[in-house]
């Protein structure tokens, strides 16, 4: 039976990672980053390996010609092996953004950003899956920056980007610390949800809680806005209860002062294991002198993303809204 390109790459990543995991005594995800780096550098970087393993790895890598694969094939295969590794051990807040959400975000980013070239930031880049889905979809000249506090996830993101030859600049740091980046035209993020433990850093933010820990997802929104050009767009995957929490009052005031809400797209609840974990895509525009608010924000309850007929209707609705509100 013939294997698909994604299956071929999956097998290569998986089998070489398993061998590295065993011999280096590391986790599967760490081994995955190592094998991806070997493949990209076209060499065996781990000096401590036995000669037998080095030779075996070399043979496996030589059996694949990366340039013959499309970016999306590489991304999907890498995504599948990461998912396998994440089953071993990953906190819910560090999970990869699923493809269906990535594709939807990519579509929205492409509709709102019409310029031939622009700069985009993902301040919670994780494995890079969401950012790479967007970059592969857009296919135009985009300068991208990805930031994450988790050194293993960002290493996977960097390998993922290298294998797809997507020139992303990565920073391994707390995104709520000062960022040394140029202002961007667009921000995308699957926000980490919950309390931010660093109360001292939180005092730099208008959205800090009056008592106790602040919400990381609120501070992420404020930090993203600071680094967005006036008139730039921001797309966040947020919990459905974002505007109902006990800290929502400040968020409302902050949005009123700095942003225009473009839309809120509720994702279907059946996408999430638990109803309370359901999420929406919040679309915002940073205020600027010449920018007017939309006549009406786009409020949508998305159908099941696999229901093509219903999704087509939804896309027509979004297109109509864009024509009426964005010209
Ligand atoms: N979009 C990512 C992907 O496709 O892999 C997944 C994002 S995941 C839901 C949220 C990410 O936020 C995690 O990778 C986590 O390490 C990161 N994160 C949490 N707190 C952070 C902080 N203070 N600074 C930077 N990154 C942080």
Short mmCIF file of C-alpha atoms and ligand atoms in Angstrom, two decimals:
data_model
loop_
_atom_site.label_atom_id
_atom_site.label_comp_id
_atom_site.label_asym_id
_atom_site.label_seq_id
_atom_site.Cartn_x
_atom_site.Cartn_y
_atom_site.Cartn_z
CA UNK A 1 0.00 0.00 0.00
CA UNK A 2 1.29 3.47 -0.88
CA UNK A 3 1.94 5.84 1.99
CA UNK A 4 1.07 9.52 1.84
CA UNK A 5 3.79 12.19 2.20
CA UNK A 6 2.52 13.02 5.70
CA UNK A 7 2.72 9.34 6.70
CA UNK A 8 6.25 9.05 5.31
CA UNK A 9 7.41 12.05 7.31
CA UNK A 10 5.51 10.93 10.41
CA UNK A 11 7.27 7.56 10.29
CA UNK A 12 10.67 9.20 9.90
CA UNK A 13 10.13 11.68 12.76
CA UNK A 14 8.61 9.02 15.01
CA UNK A 15 11.12 6.25 14.48
CA UNK A 16 14.20 8.46 14.71
CA UNK A 17 12.80 10.21 17.80
CA UNK A 18 12.13 6.86 19.50
CA UNK A 19 15.71 5.77 18.86
CA UNK A 20 17.12 9.06 20.14
CA UNK A 21 14.82 8.96 23.16
CA UNK A 22 16.08 5.52 24.09
CA UNK A 23 19.73 6.27 23.59
CA UNK A 24 19.82 9.78 25.06
CA UNK A 25 17.45 8.92 27.91
CA UNK A 26 15.38 12.03 27.22
CA UNK A 27 11.64 12.60 26.67
CA UNK A 28 10.00 11.88 23.32
CA UNK A 29 9.40 15.60 22.70
CA UNK A 30 13.04 16.44 23.42
CA UNK A 31 14.10 13.64 21.06
CA UNK A 32 11.74 15.04 18.44
CA UNK A 33 13.42 18.44 18.61
CA UNK A 34 16.81 16.70 18.26
CA UNK A 35 15.79 14.66 15.25
CA UNK A 36 14.21 17.68 13.55
CA UNK A 37 17.39 19.67 14.08
CA UNK A 38 19.51 16.81 12.66
CA UNK A 39 17.31 16.66 9.61
CA UNK A 40 17.49 20.42 9.09
CA UNK A 41 21.26 20.66 9.64
CA UNK A 42 21.78 17.53 7.55
CA UNK A 43 24.08 16.03 10.16
CA UNK A 44 24.02 14.08 13.42
CA UNK A 45 24.46 16.62 16.20
CA UNK A 46 24.47 14.27 19.22
CA UNK A 47 28.08 13.27 19.87
CA UNK A 48 27.21 10.76 22.60
CA UNK A 49 25.42 8.35 20.24
CA UNK A 50 26.83 4.93 19.38
CA UNK A 51 28.27 4.51 15.92
CA UNK A 52 25.54 2.04 15.08
CA UNK A 53 22.78 4.51 15.93
CA UNK A 54 24.51 7.38 14.13
CA UNK A 55 24.77 5.28 10.98
CA UNK A 56 21.17 4.12 11.27
CA UNK A 57 19.94 7.71 11.74
CA UNK A 58 21.96 8.91 8.76
CA UNK A 59 20.39 6.24 6.59
CA UNK A 60 16.89 7.23 7.71
CA UNK A 61 17.49 10.93 7.02
CA UNK A 62 18.97 10.15 3.60
CA UNK A 63 15.82 8.25 2.64
CA UNK A 64 13.85 11.54 2.70
CA UNK A 65 14.31 14.63 0.55
CA UNK A 66 12.73 17.42 2.53
CA UNK A 67 12.53 19.86 -0.38
CA UNK A 68 10.14 17.43 -2.14
CA UNK A 69 7.51 17.96 0.58
CA UNK A 70 5.09 20.84 0.83
CA UNK A 71 5.22 23.02 3.94
CA UNK A 72 1.77 21.88 5.00
CA UNK A 73 2.82 18.22 4.74
CA UNK A 74 5.80 18.89 7.00
CA UNK A 75 3.66 20.88 9.45
CA UNK A 76 0.97 18.22 9.64
CA UNK A 77 3.45 15.36 10.14
CA UNK A 78 5.33 17.34 12.82
CA UNK A 79 2.01 18.19 14.46
CA UNK A 80 1.06 14.50 14.67
CA UNK A 81 4.33 13.49 16.30
CA UNK A 82 4.11 16.40 18.74
CA UNK A 83 0.57 15.33 19.63
CA UNK A 84 1.87 11.82 20.31
CA UNK A 85 4.56 13.29 22.59
CA UNK A 86 2.12 15.59 24.34
CA UNK A 87 -0.03 12.61 25.36
CA UNK A 88 2.90 11.60 27.62
CA UNK A 89 3.00 14.85 29.54
CA UNK A 90 1.72 18.30 28.83
CA UNK A 91 -0.31 20.73 30.86
CA UNK A 92 -3.64 21.73 29.29
CA UNK A 93 -2.46 25.34 28.97
CA UNK A 94 0.47 24.30 26.80
CA UNK A 95 -1.51 22.34 24.26
CA UNK A 96 -1.06 22.89 20.57
CA UNK A 97 -3.69 24.91 18.74
CA UNK A 98 -5.77 22.46 16.64
CA UNK A 99 -5.66 22.71 12.87
CA UNK A 100 -9.30 23.66 12.44
CA UNK A 101 -8.85 26.74 14.66
CA UNK A 102 -5.54 27.56 12.98
CA UNK A 103 -7.14 27.49 9.53
CA UNK A 104 -9.96 29.73 10.67
CA UNK A 105 -7.54 32.22 12.21
CA UNK A 106 -5.44 32.11 9.03
CA UNK A 107 -8.51 32.93 6.94
CA UNK A 108 -9.40 35.85 9.23
CA UNK A 109 -5.85 37.24 9.29
CA UNK A 110 -5.71 37.12 5.49
CA UNK A 111 -9.08 38.92 5.17
CA UNK A 112 -8.18 41.72 7.57
CA UNK A 113 -4.57 42.29 6.46
CA UNK A 114 -4.67 43.27 2.82
CA UNK A 115 -1.17 44.78 2.53
CA UNK A 116 1.34 42.88 0.36
CA UNK A 117 3.74 42.62 3.31
CA UNK A 118 3.21 42.84 7.05
CA UNK A 119 4.59 41.94 10.47
CA UNK A 120 2.88 39.45 12.75
CA UNK A 121 3.46 38.44 16.37
CA UNK A 122 2.43 35.34 18.33
CA UNK A 123 3.33 36.04 21.99
CA UNK A 124 2.31 32.49 23.07
CA UNK A 125 3.83 30.66 20.13
CA UNK A 126 4.22 27.24 21.84
CA UNK A 127 5.11 24.64 19.19
CA UNK A 128 4.57 27.19 16.41
CA UNK A 129 1.68 25.18 14.99
CA UNK A 130 -0.78 28.09 14.95
CA UNK A 131 1.72 30.63 13.61
CA UNK A 132 2.95 28.25 10.90
CA UNK A 133 -0.61 27.39 9.86
CA UNK A 134 -1.24 31.11 9.38
CA UNK A 135 2.06 31.75 7.55
CA UNK A 136 1.60 28.77 5.20
CA UNK A 137 -1.96 29.87 4.43
CA UNK A 138 -1.11 33.50 3.75
CA UNK A 139 1.85 32.72 1.51
CA UNK A 140 2.86 36.37 1.15
CA UNK A 141 5.77 38.28 2.54
CA UNK A 142 5.26 38.19 6.29
CA UNK A 143 7.82 39.00 8.95
CA UNK A 144 6.97 36.90 11.97
CA UNK A 145 7.96 36.93 15.63
CA UNK A 146 7.17 34.13 18.10
CA UNK A 147 7.65 34.25 21.87
CA UNK A 148 7.23 31.57 24.53
CA UNK A 149 8.40 30.99 28.06
CA UNK A 150 8.70 27.21 27.65
CA UNK A 151 12.13 26.29 26.32
CA UNK A 152 11.15 22.87 24.98
CA UNK A 153 8.07 24.12 23.13
CA UNK A 154 9.98 27.01 21.58
CA UNK A 155 12.73 24.63 20.50
CA UNK A 156 10.08 22.53 18.75
CA UNK A 157 8.71 25.72 17.17
CA UNK A 158 12.14 26.72 15.93
CA UNK A 159 12.76 23.27 14.42
CA UNK A 160 9.25 23.27 12.95
CA UNK A 161 9.89 26.67 11.31
CA UNK A 162 13.33 25.64 10.02
CA UNK A 163 11.98 22.48 8.40
CA UNK A 164 9.36 24.61 6.63
CA UNK A 165 11.89 27.33 5.82
CA UNK A 166 9.71 29.95 7.46
CA UNK A 167 11.92 32.77 8.74
CA UNK A 168 10.42 33.41 12.17
CA UNK A 169 12.35 35.26 14.90
CA UNK A 170 11.93 33.47 18.21
CA UNK A 171 12.36 34.76 21.74
CA UNK A 172 12.42 32.40 24.72
CA UNK A 173 11.15 34.63 27.51
CA UNK A 174 8.16 35.67 29.58
CA UNK A 175 6.02 37.63 27.10
CA UNK A 176 4.85 39.90 29.88
CA UNK A 177 8.41 41.13 30.54
CA UNK A 178 9.52 44.01 28.30
CA UNK A 179 9.73 42.96 24.64
CA UNK A 180 12.39 44.29 22.31
CA UNK A 181 10.51 44.03 19.05
CA UNK A 182 9.28 46.47 16.40
CA UNK A 183 5.53 47.21 16.33
CA UNK A 184 3.50 44.68 14.35
CA UNK A 185 0.48 44.90 12.03
CA UNK A 186 -1.20 41.81 13.46
CA UNK A 187 -1.14 39.66 16.58
CA UNK A 188 -2.43 36.11 16.83
CA UNK A 189 -2.47 34.04 20.02
CA UNK A 190 -4.06 31.04 21.63
CA UNK A 191 -3.82 32.71 25.02
CA UNK A 192 -2.63 30.93 28.16
CA UNK A 193 -5.62 31.17 30.48
CA UNK A 194 -5.35 31.56 34.25
CA UNK A 195 -3.52 33.49 36.92
CA UNK A 196 -0.16 35.13 36.27
CA UNK A 197 2.09 34.38 39.26
CA UNK A 198 4.37 37.46 39.02
CA UNK A 199 2.43 40.17 40.89
CA UNK A 200 5.33 42.63 40.67
CA UNK A 201 5.51 42.45 36.88
CA UNK A 202 1.70 42.69 36.74
CA UNK A 203 1.88 46.18 38.28
CA UNK A 204 3.18 47.41 34.89
CA UNK A 205 -0.25 46.75 33.45
CA UNK A 206 -3.49 48.69 33.50
CA UNK A 207 -5.25 45.30 33.59
CA UNK A 208 -3.62 44.12 36.82
CA UNK A 209 -6.04 42.81 39.44
CA UNK A 210 -6.86 45.10 42.34
CA UNK A 211 -6.38 42.20 44.76
CA UNK A 212 -4.46 38.94 44.33
CA UNK A 213 -3.10 37.53 41.09
CA UNK A 214 -4.00 39.06 37.73
CA UNK A 215 -5.29 37.10 34.80
CA UNK A 216 -2.46 36.19 32.42
CA UNK A 217 -4.84 36.28 29.45
CA UNK A 218 -5.83 39.88 30.25
CA UNK A 219 -2.19 40.99 30.58
CA UNK A 220 -1.36 39.22 27.32
CA UNK A 221 -4.04 41.26 25.56
CA UNK A 222 -2.62 44.52 26.96
CA UNK A 223 0.98 43.57 26.12
CA UNK A 224 -0.06 42.64 22.56
CA UNK A 225 -1.86 45.95 22.10
CA UNK A 226 1.27 47.84 23.23
CA UNK A 227 3.25 46.18 20.45
CA UNK A 228 0.65 46.63 17.70
CA UNK A 229 0.74 49.58 15.28
CA UNK A 230 -2.25 51.96 15.45
CA UNK A 231 -4.93 50.43 13.21
CA UNK A 232 -3.41 46.91 13.55
CA UNK A 233 -5.54 43.83 14.14
CA UNK A 234 -5.45 41.31 16.98
CA UNK A 235 -6.93 37.80 16.93
CA UNK A 236 -7.11 35.93 20.22
CA UNK A 237 -8.43 32.53 21.14
CA UNK A 238 -10.13 33.32 24.46
CA UNK A 239 -12.32 31.50 26.98
CA UNK A 240 -16.05 32.02 26.38
CA UNK A 241 -16.41 33.56 29.83
CA UNK A 242 -13.83 36.32 29.11
CA UNK A 243 -16.33 39.14 29.58
CA UNK A 244 -18.10 37.57 32.56
CA UNK A 245 -15.28 37.02 35.08
CA UNK A 246 -14.88 39.11 38.24
CA UNK A 247 -12.02 41.00 36.51
CA UNK A 248 -14.02 41.69 33.32
CA UNK A 249 -14.95 45.27 34.28
CA UNK A 250 -11.38 46.53 33.83
CA UNK A 251 -11.05 44.64 30.56
CA UNK A 252 -14.21 46.32 29.22
CA UNK A 253 -12.83 49.75 30.16
CA UNK A 254 -9.45 48.97 28.65
CA UNK A 255 -11.00 47.80 25.37
CA UNK A 256 -13.20 50.89 25.19
CA UNK A 257 -10.15 53.12 25.61
CA UNK A 258 -7.74 51.44 23.17
CA UNK A 259 -9.58 49.13 20.80
CA UNK A 260 -12.56 48.49 18.57
CA UNK A 261 -14.15 45.05 18.87
CA UNK A 262 -14.42 43.71 15.34
CA UNK A 263 -16.05 40.44 16.21
CA UNK A 264 -16.49 37.47 18.47
CA UNK A 265 -16.77 34.03 16.92
CA UNK A 266 -18.00 31.31 19.28
CA UNK A 267 -16.45 27.98 18.38
CA UNK A 268 -18.80 24.98 18.55
CA UNK A 269 -18.86 23.45 22.03
CA UNK A 270 -18.40 19.93 20.68
CA UNK A 271 -14.80 20.88 19.82
CA UNK A 272 -13.96 20.97 23.50
CA UNK A 273 -13.87 18.10 25.99
CA UNK A 274 -15.71 20.12 28.62
CA UNK A 275 -18.32 22.82 28.08
CA UNK A 276 -16.59 25.23 30.48
CA UNK A 277 -13.38 24.95 28.39
CA UNK A 278 -15.11 26.17 25.21
CA UNK A 279 -13.47 29.10 23.44
CA UNK A 280 -14.09 31.93 20.99
CA UNK A 281 -12.01 33.96 18.58
CA UNK A 282 -11.96 37.60 19.64
CA UNK A 283 -11.05 40.05 16.87
CA UNK A 284 -9.89 43.55 17.79
CA UNK A 285 -8.49 46.61 16.06
CA UNK A 286 -6.21 49.09 17.79
CA UNK A 287 -7.65 52.60 17.62
CA UNK A 288 -6.01 55.19 15.37
CA UNK A 289 -7.02 58.70 14.20
CA UNK A 290 -8.32 57.70 10.78
CA UNK A 291 -9.94 54.43 11.91
CA UNK A 292 -13.69 54.18 12.46
CA UNK A 293 -15.37 51.44 14.51
CA UNK A 294 -17.35 48.81 12.58
CA UNK A 295 -21.05 49.67 12.20
CA UNK A 296 -21.74 46.51 14.09
CA UNK A 297 -19.40 43.88 15.53
CA UNK A 298 -19.49 40.49 13.84
CA UNK A 299 -21.09 38.12 16.34
CA UNK A 300 -21.25 34.54 15.18
CA UNK A 301 -21.99 31.11 16.65
CA UNK A 302 -19.91 28.88 14.44
CA UNK A 303 -21.40 25.58 13.28
CA UNK A 304 -19.40 22.37 13.51
CA UNK A 305 -16.24 23.16 11.52
CA UNK A 306 -16.53 19.87 9.62
CA UNK A 307 -20.03 20.77 8.34
CA UNK A 308 -19.08 22.16 4.94
CA UNK A 309 -22.51 23.51 3.95
CA UNK A 310 -22.97 25.37 7.22
CA UNK A 311 -19.38 26.63 7.18
CA UNK A 312 -19.81 27.93 3.61
CA UNK A 313 -22.86 29.88 4.77
CA UNK A 314 -20.80 31.23 7.64
CA UNK A 315 -17.97 32.31 5.34
CA UNK A 316 -20.52 34.14 3.12
CA UNK A 317 -21.80 35.93 6.23
CA UNK A 318 -18.26 36.93 7.20
CA UNK A 319 -17.50 38.13 3.63
CA UNK A 320 -20.70 40.22 3.62
CA UNK A 321 -19.78 41.74 6.98
CA UNK A 322 -16.28 42.55 5.70
CA UNK A 323 -17.70 44.26 2.60
CA UNK A 324 -20.10 46.34 4.68
CA UNK A 325 -17.60 47.24 7.39
CA UNK A 326 -14.15 47.14 5.84
CA UNK A 327 -14.92 48.27 2.33
N1 LIG B 1 -0.47 28.31 19.60
C1 LIG B 1 0.41 27.39 20.29
C2 LIG B 1 0.69 26.19 19.39
O1 LIG B 1 0.10 26.07 18.31
O2 LIG B 1 1.51 25.34 19.81
C3 LIG B 1 -0.17 26.93 21.60
C4 LIG B 1 -0.29 28.00 22.63
S1 LIG B 1 -0.60 27.36 24.22
C5 LIG B 1 -2.32 27.29 24.33
C6 LIG B 1 -0.18 28.73 25.26
C7 LIG B 1 1.32 28.98 25.33
O3 LIG B 1 1.58 30.10 26.17
C8 LIG B 1 2.15 27.83 25.89
O4 LIG B 1 3.07 27.41 24.92
C9 LIG B 1 2.86 28.43 27.10
O5 LIG B 1 4.19 27.96 27.27
C10 LIG B 1 2.84 29.91 26.77
N2 LIG B 1 2.96 30.81 27.92
C11 LIG B 1 2.28 30.77 29.10
N3 LIG B 1 2.63 31.79 29.87
C12 LIG B 1 3.56 32.51 29.19
C13 LIG B 1 4.30 33.69 29.47
N4 LIG B 1 4.15 34.36 30.61
N5 LIG B 1 5.15 34.17 28.51
C14 LIG B 1 5.30 33.51 27.34
N6 LIG B 1 4.63 32.38 27.04
C15 LIG B 1 3.77 31.89 27.94
#
